[in-house]
Amino acid sequence: MSGKCEQCLVRKFNSLRALTKEELIRVSNCKTTKHVKKGEVLFDEGEHINGVYCIRSGVGKVSKMSDNGRDQIVNLIKHGDLIGERSLVNNEVSNLKAVAVNDMEVCFIPKEEVLRDLEKNPNFTMSVLKNMAISLKNADNVIVDMAQKTVKQRLAATLLFLEDQFAKNEDGEVMETNFSREDIANIIGTATESAIRLLSEFKKKKYIELKGKKINVIDRKSLKELAEGF
Amino acid sequence: MSGKCEQCLVRKFNSLRALTKEELIRVSNCKTTKHVKKGEVLFDEGEHINGVYCIRSGVGKVSKMSDNGRDQIVNLIKHGDLIGERSLVNNEVSNLKAVAVNDMEVCFIPKEEVLRDLEKNPNFTMSVLKNMAISLKNADNVIVDMAQKTVKQRLAATLLFLEDQFAKNEDGEVMETNFSREDIANIIGTATESAIRLLSEFKKKKYIELKGKKINVIDRKSLKELAEGF
DNA sequence: CTAAAAAGCTGACAAATATCATATTTTAAA
DNA sequence: TTTAAAATATGATATTTGTCAGCTTTTTAG
């Protein structure tokens, strides 16, 4: 155990903020905290998760293996995110795999406690419902982009997204995320070589700077126009 | 008004089955029934839906316009489906457009009634939540397919899906759905010509029969293998 | 019923993307 | 530190997919 949920700021970002003080104390008492090193698996496809994870720090990738044997990343997670509610709600094994991209600190809240709160606290349930509705809307947008945009457009959009969401950590400091070229390819759904090639092209056109794994966007406007199809 | 919800079998297929008898009577009294002719718009992007639609009969396509001006179909709806909960839960205008593929009969339940039931009946809320979790899982699968499968594989998968889900109506009779070649292209995310070309190829290979709009799958096995990447 | 419009179809070609091969650089392990 | 393995990079080429053009068939409106 590491710290109390009542004092943890991370919960402010997710549905746990809808819990009452008493519920939060109960959660705090039954939760476990876990360190997941870069590259380690938080949970895998087909696993019974039996609870939800609340991300305290670090970055993770959530993916699903496709028939052709390539992992497709369907979500990225960072501090404040809650993951596992879906499998929990439907009482199913996980259909996704979560791997740490950077070292992560996560709290695990057992299923029973979450289900109890869902039953007893309508505010909590509505909050989970709202979050799921937002996720579903985002998923629809991703489907449209995957279906209709070129790889180049998707890469441009993804670079902007990563800059917005993962360039700084919870304290606003510059964060060194460890997304590999393969990760980026698996986000946009293309071959690793294609992703690398396009990154080189963007670099040549001075849209971005490449410093090892760190990608700095230097021409937001051009990337944005590209992503939206100019 | 056309019939009472209490006696409508369609509700058995969706979250409305979680309502109590009293709630159902209230719903029945405030709902309105609407006929939507083939090609007509049920609701459009940016519109305040202000309620949910329960589909009694017919088939509809749910799509989103992409930046490049092409509609991407993200969902197909038929009898028993409920649509509009997402925008309702998040109190947002619709991000999607729904158009009738065949003549439809739909019931509209006003927002206030649905919100009231969500607040008062935890079983209903949990049911909506479960359905949304299922939709989210499906959306993830679509993302993976869009990103990782070829157009040919996606067409094969879509033909099987349409055969399973839309070949027969609510009474088990053969249903003549009116999906155009363009609709099919907009489901799999490709150019209409490409979809047509591949359909011709599948016909030549005796995977399917083409009789006007009606597409009959005659070699499920081959299509399945193709879709899964043999 | 008939004309016009829309949908369906096919070919030719161009553009986008994947694959394979190989070299270079970076990272991790001994 | 040294060495092996992994990640990154780039070229050559094959495959897939999109676009444009023209034609035929089907549907719709008058």
Short mmCIF file of C-alpha atoms (C1' of nucleotides) in Angstrom, two decimals:
data_model
loop_
_atom_site.label_atom_id
_atom_site.label_comp_id
_atom_site.label_asym_id
_atom_site.label_seq_id
_atom_site.Cartn_x
_atom_site.Cartn_y
_atom_site.Cartn_z
CA MET A 1 0.00 0.00 0.00
CA SER A 2 1.35 3.42 -0.83
CA GLY A 3 -0.70 6.40 0.28
CA LYS A 4 -4.41 6.84 0.74
CA CYS A 5 -6.91 7.29 -2.07
CA GLU A 6 -8.52 10.14 -0.13
CA GLN A 7 -5.35 12.13 -0.52
CA CYS A 8 -4.47 10.98 -4.02
CA LEU A 9 -4.96 13.69 -6.59
CA VAL A 10 -5.06 11.25 -9.45
CA ARG A 11 -8.62 10.21 -8.63
CA LYS A 12 -9.79 13.74 -9.43
CA PHE A 13 -9.30 12.89 -13.09
CA ASN A 14 -11.53 9.84 -13.22
CA SER A 15 -14.81 8.37 -12.05
CA LEU A 16 -13.47 7.70 -8.57
CA ARG A 17 -14.11 11.36 -7.79
CA ALA A 18 -17.80 10.46 -7.63
CA LEU A 19 -17.25 8.20 -4.64
CA THR A 20 -18.23 9.29 -1.14
CA LYS A 21 -15.64 9.70 1.57
CA GLU A 22 -16.60 6.38 3.16
CA GLU A 23 -16.44 4.53 -0.16
CA LEU A 24 -13.06 6.05 -0.87
CA ILE A 25 -11.71 4.89 2.47
CA ARG A 26 -12.95 1.39 1.77
CA VAL A 27 -11.31 1.49 -1.68
CA SER A 28 -8.11 2.74 -0.11
CA ASN A 29 -8.06 -0.16 2.33
CA CYS A 30 -8.52 -2.87 -0.24
CA LYS A 31 -6.44 -1.48 -3.09
CA THR A 32 -2.92 -2.65 -3.85
CA THR A 33 -0.19 -0.59 -5.49
CA LYS A 34 2.10 -2.04 -8.09
CA HIS A 35 5.15 -0.90 -10.00
CA VAL A 36 5.30 -1.95 -13.61
CA LYS A 37 8.63 -1.51 -15.35
CA LYS A 38 8.99 -0.34 -18.91
CA GLY A 39 8.15 -3.20 -21.22
CA GLU A 40 6.35 -5.25 -18.57
CA VAL A 41 2.82 -6.50 -19.11
CA LEU A 42 0.10 -5.11 -16.84
CA PHE A 43 -2.47 -7.58 -18.14
CA ASP A 44 -2.85 -9.69 -21.25
CA GLU A 45 -5.60 -10.71 -23.65
CA GLY A 46 -7.71 -13.51 -22.26
CA GLU A 47 -6.79 -12.74 -18.65
CA HIS A 48 -9.31 -12.33 -15.85
CA ILE A 49 -8.47 -8.87 -14.60
CA ASN A 50 -10.84 -9.06 -11.62
CA GLY A 51 -10.76 -5.38 -10.92
CA VAL A 52 -9.79 -2.02 -12.29
CA TYR A 53 -6.45 -0.26 -12.47
CA CYS A 54 -6.02 3.40 -11.64
CA ILE A 55 -2.87 4.82 -13.20
CA ARG A 56 -0.85 6.97 -10.80
CA SER A 57 2.11 7.66 -13.05
CA GLY A 58 3.86 6.53 -16.20
CA VAL A 59 2.54 5.72 -19.63
CA GLY A 60 1.10 2.52 -21.04
CA LYS A 61 -0.11 1.18 -24.35
CA VAL A 62 -3.29 -0.86 -24.71
CA SER A 63 -3.37 -3.14 -27.72
CA LYS A 64 -5.06 -6.06 -29.40
CA MET A 65 -3.39 -8.71 -31.52
CA SER A 66 -4.82 -8.90 -35.03
CA ASP A 67 -5.21 -12.08 -37.05
CA ASN A 68 -2.10 -11.25 -39.05
CA GLY A 69 -0.03 -11.29 -35.87
CA ARG A 70 0.53 -7.57 -35.50
CA ASP A 71 -0.41 -5.67 -32.36
CA GLN A 72 -2.73 -2.75 -32.91
CA ILE A 73 -2.60 -0.12 -30.19
CA VAL A 74 -6.15 1.04 -29.47
CA ASN A 75 -5.48 3.27 -26.49
CA LEU A 76 -2.73 4.99 -24.53
CA ILE A 77 -3.02 5.43 -20.79
CA LYS A 78 -1.44 7.84 -18.35
CA HIS A 79 -1.91 9.24 -14.84
CA GLY A 80 -5.53 9.57 -13.91
CA ASP A 81 -6.82 6.99 -16.32
CA LEU A 82 -8.94 4.10 -15.17
CA ILE A 83 -8.76 0.83 -17.05
CA GLY A 84 -10.55 -2.48 -16.82
CA GLU A 85 -14.11 -1.25 -16.24
CA ARG A 86 -15.32 -2.72 -19.47
CA SER A 87 -14.30 -6.29 -18.78
CA LEU A 88 -15.58 -5.84 -15.25
CA VAL A 89 -18.99 -4.55 -16.27
CA ASN A 90 -19.49 -7.38 -18.73
CA ASN A 91 -17.87 -9.98 -16.54
CA GLU A 92 -15.56 -11.06 -19.32
CA VAL A 93 -11.87 -11.79 -19.67
CA SER A 94 -9.89 -8.90 -21.09
CA ASN A 95 -9.89 -8.55 -24.86
CA LEU A 96 -6.92 -6.21 -24.66
CA LYS A 97 -3.33 -6.24 -23.49
CA ALA A 98 -1.68 -3.43 -21.53
CA VAL A 99 2.08 -2.88 -21.51
CA ALA A 100 4.12 -0.18 -19.81
CA VAL A 101 5.84 2.20 -22.20
CA ASN A 102 7.52 4.00 -19.29
CA ASP A 103 7.82 2.77 -15.71
CA MET A 104 4.35 2.91 -14.22
CA GLU A 105 2.81 3.05 -10.80
CA VAL A 106 -0.72 1.69 -10.73
CA CYS A 107 -3.31 0.94 -8.09
CA PHE A 108 -5.47 -2.15 -8.36
CA ILE A 109 -8.99 -2.06 -6.97
CA PRO A 110 -10.67 -5.46 -6.68
CA LYS A 111 -13.82 -6.18 -8.64
CA GLU A 112 -16.03 -6.74 -5.60
CA GLU A 113 -15.39 -3.27 -4.28
CA VAL A 114 -16.05 -1.62 -7.64
CA LEU A 115 -19.24 -3.61 -8.20
CA ARG A 116 -20.45 -2.71 -4.73
CA ASP A 117 -19.90 0.98 -5.44
CA LEU A 118 -21.60 0.67 -8.83
CA GLU A 119 -24.64 -0.86 -7.12
CA LYS A 120 -24.82 1.58 -4.25
CA ASN A 121 -23.72 4.90 -5.73
CA PRO A 122 -25.66 6.09 -8.80
CA ASN A 123 -23.33 9.06 -9.17
CA PHE A 124 -20.41 6.71 -9.59
CA THR A 125 -22.31 4.58 -12.10
CA MET A 126 -23.32 7.63 -14.11
CA SER A 127 -19.74 8.84 -14.09
CA VAL A 128 -18.48 5.50 -15.42
CA LEU A 129 -21.27 5.59 -17.98
CA LYS A 130 -20.30 9.08 -19.11
CA ASN A 131 -16.68 8.12 -19.46
CA MET A 132 -17.61 5.11 -21.51
CA ALA A 133 -19.78 7.26 -23.75
CA ILE A 134 -16.79 9.55 -24.34
CA SER A 135 -14.56 6.56 -25.09
CA LEU A 136 -17.10 5.27 -27.56
CA LYS A 137 -17.25 8.61 -29.33
CA ASN A 138 -13.46 8.68 -29.53
CA ALA A 139 -13.43 5.13 -30.86
CA ASP A 140 -15.83 6.14 -33.63
CA ASN A 141 -13.52 8.98 -34.56
CA VAL A 142 -10.57 6.60 -34.70
CA ILE A 143 -12.54 4.25 -36.95
CA VAL A 144 -13.28 7.08 -39.35
CA ASP A 145 -9.64 8.18 -39.40
CA MET A 146 -8.36 4.64 -39.90
CA ALA A 147 -10.80 4.09 -42.74
CA GLN A 148 -10.52 7.41 -44.50
CA LYS A 149 -7.17 9.03 -43.84
CA THR A 150 -3.86 8.08 -45.42
CA VAL A 151 -0.98 6.78 -43.32
CA LYS A 152 0.72 10.16 -43.67
CA GLN A 153 -2.35 11.98 -42.35
CA ARG A 154 -2.69 9.57 -39.46
CA LEU A 155 0.96 9.99 -38.53
CA ALA A 156 0.60 13.78 -38.55
CA ALA A 157 -2.49 13.55 -36.34
CA THR A 158 -0.79 11.08 -34.00
CA LEU A 159 2.29 13.26 -33.56
CA LEU A 160 0.08 16.17 -32.56
CA PHE A 161 -1.89 13.96 -30.20
CA LEU A 162 1.27 12.61 -28.56
CA GLU A 163 2.64 16.13 -28.19
CA ASP A 164 -0.59 17.31 -26.55
CA GLN A 165 -1.14 14.34 -24.30
CA PHE A 166 2.27 12.86 -23.53
CA ALA A 167 4.90 15.58 -23.84
CA LYS A 168 4.53 16.60 -20.20
CA ASN A 169 3.96 14.56 -17.07
CA GLU A 170 1.47 15.06 -14.24
CA ASP A 171 3.52 17.92 -12.80
CA GLY A 172 3.84 19.70 -16.12
CA GLU A 173 7.49 18.71 -16.59
CA VAL A 174 8.85 17.52 -19.92
CA MET A 175 8.32 13.78 -20.03
CA GLU A 176 10.55 11.38 -21.94
CA THR A 177 8.10 8.86 -23.29
CA ASN A 178 9.56 5.70 -24.70
CA PHE A 179 7.38 5.14 -27.73
CA SER A 180 9.42 3.20 -30.26
CA ARG A 181 9.00 3.60 -34.00
CA GLU A 182 7.19 0.27 -33.88
CA ASP A 183 4.78 1.63 -31.25
CA ILE A 184 4.03 4.60 -33.45
CA ALA A 185 3.47 2.30 -36.42
CA ASN A 186 1.13 0.21 -34.25
CA ILE A 187 -0.86 3.27 -33.26
CA ILE A 188 -1.45 4.42 -36.81
CA GLY A 189 -1.74 0.90 -38.23
CA THR A 190 1.10 0.68 -40.70
CA ALA A 191 4.42 -1.09 -41.22
CA THR A 192 7.26 0.10 -39.02
CA GLU A 193 9.34 0.97 -42.10
CA SER A 194 6.55 3.14 -43.46
CA ALA A 195 6.32 5.03 -40.19
CA ILE A 196 10.08 5.57 -40.11
CA ARG A 197 10.13 6.71 -43.70
CA LEU A 198 7.41 9.27 -43.11
CA LEU A 199 9.09 10.52 -39.94
CA SER A 200 12.21 11.11 -42.01
CA GLU A 201 10.14 12.96 -44.57
CA PHE A 202 8.54 15.14 -41.87
CA LYS A 203 12.00 15.84 -40.49
CA LYS A 204 13.28 16.84 -43.91
CA LYS A 205 10.30 19.18 -44.31
CA LYS A 206 11.06 20.65 -40.87
CA TYR A 207 7.73 19.63 -39.36
CA ILE A 208 9.52 17.77 -36.58
CA GLU A 209 12.90 17.25 -34.92
CA LEU A 210 14.17 13.76 -34.12
CA LYS A 211 16.41 13.35 -31.09
CA GLY A 212 16.59 9.63 -30.44
CA LYS A 213 13.15 8.53 -29.25
CA LYS A 214 12.12 12.10 -28.54
CA ILE A 215 10.10 13.67 -31.33
CA ASN A 216 9.64 17.43 -31.15
CA VAL A 217 6.90 19.03 -33.17
CA ILE A 218 8.25 22.28 -34.59
CA ASP A 219 5.59 23.09 -37.16
CA ARG A 220 2.19 22.37 -35.64
CA LYS A 221 0.34 24.27 -38.31
CA SER A 222 1.66 22.25 -41.23
CA LEU A 223 1.06 18.97 -39.41
CA LYS A 224 -2.47 20.02 -38.57
CA GLU A 225 -3.23 20.97 -42.16
CA LEU A 226 -1.76 17.71 -43.36
CA ALA A 227 -3.81 15.70 -40.86
CA GLU A 228 -7.00 17.41 -41.93
CA GLY A 229 -6.33 16.90 -45.59
CA PHE A 230 -5.10 20.08 -47.23
CA MET B 1 -48.77 6.51 -31.03
CA SER B 2 -48.79 2.98 -32.34
CA GLY B 3 -49.06 0.23 -29.77
CA LYS B 4 -47.89 0.04 -26.20
CA CYS B 5 -44.30 -0.52 -25.10
CA GLU B 6 -45.51 -3.07 -22.55
CA GLN B 7 -46.65 -5.30 -25.38
CA CYS B 8 -43.81 -4.53 -27.77
CA LEU B 9 -41.45 -7.44 -28.18
CA VAL B 10 -38.67 -5.26 -29.54
CA ARG B 11 -37.82 -3.92 -26.09
CA LYS B 12 -36.80 -7.43 -25.03
CA PHE B 13 -33.68 -6.96 -27.11
CA ASN B 14 -32.41 -3.80 -25.46
CA SER B 15 -31.96 -2.04 -22.15
CA LEU B 16 -35.64 -1.13 -21.94
CA ARG B 17 -36.27 -4.65 -20.68
CA ALA B 18 -34.76 -3.51 -17.39
CA LEU B 19 -37.57 -1.02 -16.82
CA THR B 20 -40.33 -1.71 -14.32
CA LYS B 21 -43.94 -2.01 -15.45
CA GLU B 22 -44.73 1.50 -14.23
CA GLU B 23 -41.72 2.99 -15.97
CA LEU B 24 -42.63 1.21 -19.16
CA ILE B 25 -46.16 2.58 -19.06
CA ARG B 26 -44.78 6.07 -18.60
CA VAL B 27 -42.42 5.55 -21.51
CA SER B 28 -45.28 4.26 -23.61
CA ASN B 29 -47.33 7.35 -22.88
CA CYS B 30 -44.66 9.86 -23.83
CA LYS B 31 -43.09 8.08 -26.79
CA THR B 32 -43.86 8.95 -30.38
CA THR B 33 -43.67 6.58 -33.33
CA LYS B 34 -42.24 7.64 -36.64
CA HIS B 35 -41.92 6.16 -40.09
CA VAL B 36 -38.68 6.86 -41.87
CA LYS B 37 -38.61 6.07 -45.56
CA LYS B 38 -35.63 4.53 -47.29
CA GLY B 39 -32.99 7.21 -47.78
CA GLU B 40 -34.49 9.61 -45.25
CA VAL B 41 -32.41 11.03 -42.41
CA LEU B 42 -33.36 10.01 -38.87
CA PHE B 43 -30.94 12.49 -37.34
CA ASP B 44 -27.87 14.33 -38.53
CA GLU B 45 -24.45 15.30 -37.18
CA GLY B 46 -24.61 18.33 -34.95
CA GLU B 47 -28.30 17.84 -34.18
CA HIS B 48 -29.77 17.85 -30.68
CA ILE B 49 -31.44 14.48 -30.57
CA ASN B 50 -33.08 15.09 -27.20
CA GLY B 51 -33.94 11.47 -26.60
CA VAL B 52 -33.31 7.96 -27.75
CA TYR B 53 -34.70 6.00 -30.66
CA CYS B 54 -35.84 2.40 -30.35
CA ILE B 55 -35.88 0.65 -33.71
CA ARG B 56 -39.03 -1.39 -34.30
CA SER B 57 -38.33 -2.46 -37.85
CA GLY B 58 -36.21 -1.74 -40.87
CA VAL B 59 -32.50 -1.16 -41.23
CA GLY B 60 -30.44 1.98 -40.85
CA LYS B 61 -26.87 3.10 -41.29
CA VAL B 62 -25.04 5.28 -38.78
CA SER B 63 -22.17 7.29 -40.21
CA LYS B 64 -19.77 10.13 -39.67
CA MET B 65 -18.44 12.47 -42.32
CA SER B 66 -14.65 12.44 -42.57
CA ASP B 67 -12.49 15.45 -43.36
CA ASN B 68 -12.09 14.27 -46.95
CA GLY B 69 -15.86 14.44 -47.44
CA ARG B 70 -16.64 10.76 -47.45
CA ASP B 71 -19.15 9.21 -45.10
CA GLN B 72 -17.80 6.38 -42.97
CA ILE B 73 -20.45 4.00 -41.68
CA VAL B 74 -19.62 3.14 -38.08
CA ASN B 75 -22.72 1.15 -37.19
CA LEU B 76 -25.76 -0.55 -38.67
CA ILE B 77 -29.03 -0.64 -36.77
CA LYS B 78 -32.05 -2.91 -36.91
CA HIS B 79 -35.08 -3.96 -34.87
CA GLY B 80 -34.37 -3.99 -31.17
CA ASP B 81 -31.48 -1.54 -31.29
CA LEU B 82 -31.46 1.56 -29.16
CA ILE B 83 -29.66 4.61 -30.44
CA GLY B 84 -28.90 8.05 -29.06
CA GLU B 85 -27.94 7.09 -25.48
CA ARG B 86 -24.42 8.33 -25.91
CA SER B 87 -25.28 11.89 -26.86
CA LEU B 88 -27.94 11.84 -24.16
CA VAL B 89 -25.60 10.66 -21.41
CA ASN B 90 -23.01 13.28 -22.30
CA ASN B 91 -25.55 15.98 -23.04
CA GLU B 92 -23.99 16.64 -26.43
CA VAL B 93 -25.23 17.13 -29.94
CA SER B 94 -24.97 14.00 -32.06
CA ASN B 95 -21.61 13.31 -33.65
CA LEU B 96 -23.22 10.82 -36.00
CA LYS B 97 -25.81 10.74 -38.74
CA ALA B 98 -28.46 8.03 -39.12
CA VAL B 99 -30.14 7.27 -42.44
CA ALA B 100 -32.72 4.60 -43.29
CA VAL B 101 -31.44 1.90 -45.64
CA ASN B 102 -34.87 0.28 -45.73
CA ASP B 103 -38.15 1.81 -44.60
CA MET B 104 -38.01 2.02 -40.83
CA GLU B 105 -40.42 2.28 -37.96
CA VAL B 106 -38.87 3.87 -34.89
CA CYS B 107 -40.08 5.01 -31.50
CA PHE B 108 -38.71 8.18 -29.97
CA ILE B 109 -38.45 8.43 -26.20
CA PRO B 110 -37.78 11.95 -24.89
CA LYS B 111 -34.62 12.68 -22.97
CA GLU B 112 -36.37 13.66 -19.73
CA GLU B 113 -38.04 10.27 -19.42
CA VAL B 114 -34.82 8.37 -20.10
CA LEU B 115 -32.80 10.49 -17.67
CA ARG B 116 -35.46 9.99 -15.02
CA ASP B 117 -35.26 6.24 -15.45
CA LEU B 118 -31.46 6.33 -15.40
CA GLU B 119 -31.60 8.19 -12.09
CA LYS B 120 -34.24 6.04 -10.46
CA ASN B 121 -33.57 2.56 -11.77
CA PRO B 122 -30.03 1.19 -11.23
CA ASN B 123 -30.88 -1.94 -13.21
CA PHE B 124 -31.63 0.18 -16.23
CA THR B 125 -28.43 2.18 -15.79
CA MET B 126 -26.36 -0.98 -15.46
CA SER B 127 -28.01 -2.39 -18.56
CA VAL B 128 -27.17 0.72 -20.56
CA LEU B 129 -23.65 0.56 -19.16
CA LYS B 130 -23.27 -3.07 -20.19
CA ASN B 131 -24.46 -2.35 -23.68
CA MET B 132 -22.04 0.50 -24.00
CA ALA B 133 -19.20 -1.73 -22.82
CA ILE B 134 -20.12 -4.21 -25.54
CA SER B 135 -20.24 -1.46 -28.15
CA LEU B 136 -16.83 -0.25 -27.03
CA LYS B 137 -15.37 -3.72 -27.36
CA ASN B 138 -16.84 -4.03 -30.84
CA ALA B 139 -15.45 -0.63 -31.77
CA ASP B 140 -11.97 -1.74 -30.71
CA ASN B 141 -12.30 -4.79 -32.93
CA VAL B 142 -13.32 -2.61 -35.84
CA ILE B 143 -10.31 -0.36 -35.26
CA VAL B 144 -7.99 -3.36 -35.35
CA ASP B 145 -9.59 -4.66 -38.54
CA MET B 146 -9.47 -1.26 -40.23
CA ALA B 147 -5.84 -0.84 -39.30
CA GLN B 148 -4.55 -4.30 -40.01
CA LYS B 149 -6.71 -6.02 -42.62
CA THR B 150 -6.67 -5.42 -46.34
CA VAL B 151 -9.73 -4.11 -48.16
CA LYS B 152 -10.33 -7.60 -49.51
CA GLN B 153 -10.27 -9.11 -46.02
CA ARG B 154 -12.59 -6.43 -44.69
CA LEU B 155 -15.04 -7.00 -47.53
CA ALA B 156 -15.07 -10.74 -46.86
CA ALA B 157 -15.69 -10.12 -43.16
CA THR B 158 -18.41 -7.58 -43.91
CA LEU B 159 -20.25 -9.90 -46.29
CA LEU B 160 -20.35 -12.57 -43.59
CA PHE B 161 -21.50 -10.04 -41.02
CA LEU B 162 -24.27 -8.75 -43.26
CA GLU B 163 -25.39 -12.30 -44.01
CA ASP B 164 -25.53 -13.12 -40.30
CA GLN B 165 -27.16 -9.93 -39.11
CA PHE B 166 -29.24 -8.62 -41.98
CA ALA B 167 -30.26 -11.50 -44.22
CA LYS B 168 -33.42 -12.16 -42.22
CA ASN B 169 -35.89 -9.81 -40.59
CA GLU B 170 -37.38 -9.90 -37.09
CA ASP B 171 -39.70 -12.73 -38.02
CA GLY B 172 -36.96 -14.81 -39.56
CA GLU B 173 -38.07 -14.11 -43.13
CA VAL B 174 -35.61 -13.31 -45.90
CA MET B 175 -35.08 -9.57 -45.82
CA GLU B 176 -34.21 -7.48 -48.87
CA THR B 177 -31.79 -4.96 -47.48
CA ASN B 178 -30.99 -2.05 -49.71
CA PHE B 179 -27.30 -1.62 -49.10
CA SER B 180 -25.83 -0.03 -52.20
CA ARG B 181 -22.31 -0.71 -53.41
CA GLU B 182 -21.44 2.70 -52.03
CA ASP B 183 -22.81 1.73 -48.61
CA ILE B 184 -20.67 -1.38 -48.60
CA ALA B 185 -17.63 0.68 -49.58
CA ASN B 186 -18.44 3.09 -46.76
CA ILE B 187 -18.63 0.26 -44.25
CA ILE B 188 -15.25 -1.18 -45.14
CA GLY B 189 -13.67 2.22 -45.82
CA THR B 190 -12.69 2.04 -49.46
CA ALA B 191 -13.57 3.56 -52.81
CA THR B 192 -16.86 2.42 -54.33
CA GLU B 193 -15.04 1.17 -57.44
CA SER B 194 -12.72 -0.95 -55.33
CA ALA B 195 -15.65 -2.54 -53.52
CA ILE B 196 -17.39 -3.28 -56.83
CA ARG B 197 -14.22 -4.74 -58.30
CA LEU B 198 -13.70 -7.07 -55.37
CA LEU B 199 -17.35 -8.13 -55.40
CA SER B 200 -16.89 -9.11 -59.05
CA GLU B 201 -13.77 -11.03 -58.09
CA PHE B 202 -15.60 -12.87 -55.30
CA LYS B 203 -18.40 -13.67 -57.74
CA LYS B 204 -15.92 -15.04 -60.28
CA LYS B 205 -14.38 -17.20 -57.55
CA LYS B 206 -17.89 -18.43 -56.62
CA TYR B 207 -17.74 -17.07 -53.08
CA ILE B 208 -20.92 -15.09 -53.65
CA GLU B 209 -23.87 -14.63 -56.00
CA LEU B 210 -24.96 -11.17 -57.13
CA LYS B 211 -28.65 -10.64 -57.86
CA GLY B 212 -29.11 -6.89 -58.07
CA LYS B 213 -28.61 -5.46 -54.61
CA LYS B 214 -28.97 -8.88 -53.05
CA ILE B 215 -25.68 -10.58 -52.29
CA ASN B 216 -25.84 -14.28 -51.45
CA VAL B 217 -22.91 -15.88 -49.71
CA ILE B 218 -22.40 -19.33 -51.22
CA ASP B 219 -18.96 -20.19 -49.87
CA ARG B 220 -18.81 -19.13 -46.23
CA LYS B 221 -15.70 -21.14 -45.54
CA SER B 222 -13.55 -19.46 -48.18
CA LEU B 223 -14.75 -16.01 -47.16
CA LYS B 224 -14.02 -16.75 -43.52
CA GLU B 225 -10.53 -17.98 -44.30
CA LEU B 226 -9.92 -14.93 -46.45
CA ALA B 227 -11.17 -12.59 -43.73
CA GLU B 228 -8.91 -14.19 -41.15
CA GLY B 229 -5.90 -14.02 -43.40
CA PHE B 230 -5.09 -17.40 -44.94
"C1'" DC C 1 -44.07 4.57 -70.88
"C1'" DT C 2 -40.11 7.38 -71.50
"C1'" DA C 3 -36.34 10.33 -70.49
"C1'" DA C 4 -33.06 11.57 -67.18
"C1'" DA C 5 -30.52 10.43 -63.34
"C1'" DA C 6 -28.37 7.37 -60.45
"C1'" DA C 7 -26.06 3.14 -59.66
"C1'" DG C 8 -23.20 -0.42 -61.21
"C1'" DC C 9 -19.32 -2.01 -63.80
"C1'" DT C 10 -14.63 -2.29 -66.04
"C1'" DG C 11 -10.16 -0.70 -67.88
"C1'" DA C 12 -6.03 2.08 -67.59
"C1'" DC C 13 -3.11 4.28 -64.91
"C1'" DA C 14 -1.20 6.74 -60.77
"C1'" DA C 15 -0.32 6.93 -56.00
"C1'" DA C 16 0.19 4.86 -51.58
"C1'" DT C 17 1.90 1.29 -48.90
"C1'" DA C 18 4.04 -3.25 -47.82
"C1'" DT C 19 7.83 -6.25 -48.16
"C1'" DC C 20 12.48 -7.66 -48.41
"C1'" DA C 21 17.22 -6.65 -48.15
"C1'" DT C 22 20.88 -4.47 -46.03
"C1'" DA C 23 23.46 -0.92 -43.54
"C1'" DT C 24 23.96 1.87 -39.50
"C1'" DT C 25 23.14 3.27 -34.87
"C1'" DT C 26 21.63 2.50 -30.24
"C1'" DT C 27 20.76 -0.33 -26.33
"C1'" DA C 28 21.34 -4.09 -23.27
"C1'" DA C 29 23.88 -8.00 -21.53
"C1'" DA C 30 28.00 -10.37 -20.36
"C1'" DT D 1 34.20 -2.11 -21.88
"C1'" DT D 2 33.06 -5.21 -25.31
"C1'" DT D 3 29.91 -7.66 -27.92
"C1'" DA D 4 25.49 -9.24 -29.37
"C1'" DA D 5 20.96 -7.98 -30.06
"C1'" DA D 6 17.56 -4.74 -31.03
"C1'" DA D 7 16.04 -0.56 -33.08
"C1'" DT D 8 16.45 2.74 -36.66
"C1'" DA D 9 17.19 3.99 -41.35
"C1'" DT D 10 17.04 3.71 -46.44
"C1'" DG D 11 16.79 1.67 -51.15
"C1'" DA D 12 14.57 -1.37 -54.48
"C1'" DT D 13 10.64 -3.50 -55.75
"C1'" DA D 14 5.98 -5.66 -55.57
"C1'" DT D 15 1.34 -5.21 -54.27
"C1'" DT D 16 -2.64 -2.84 -53.07
"C1'" DT D 17 -5.71 0.73 -53.57
"C1'" DG D 18 -7.44 5.12 -55.49
"C1'" DT D 19 -8.72 8.01 -59.35
"C1'" DC D 20 -10.49 9.13 -63.70
"C1'" DA D 21 -12.92 7.96 -67.76
"C1'" DG D 22 -16.32 5.75 -70.27
"C1'" DC D 23 -19.84 2.49 -70.69
"C1'" DT D 24 -24.12 -0.32 -69.33
"C1'" DT D 25 -27.92 -1.26 -66.42
"C1'" DT D 26 -31.31 0.02 -63.12
"C1'" DT D 27 -34.19 3.26 -60.85
"C1'" DT D 28 -36.91 7.34 -60.50
"C1'" DA D 29 -39.71 11.23 -61.86
"C1'" DG D 30 -42.86 13.17 -64.91
#
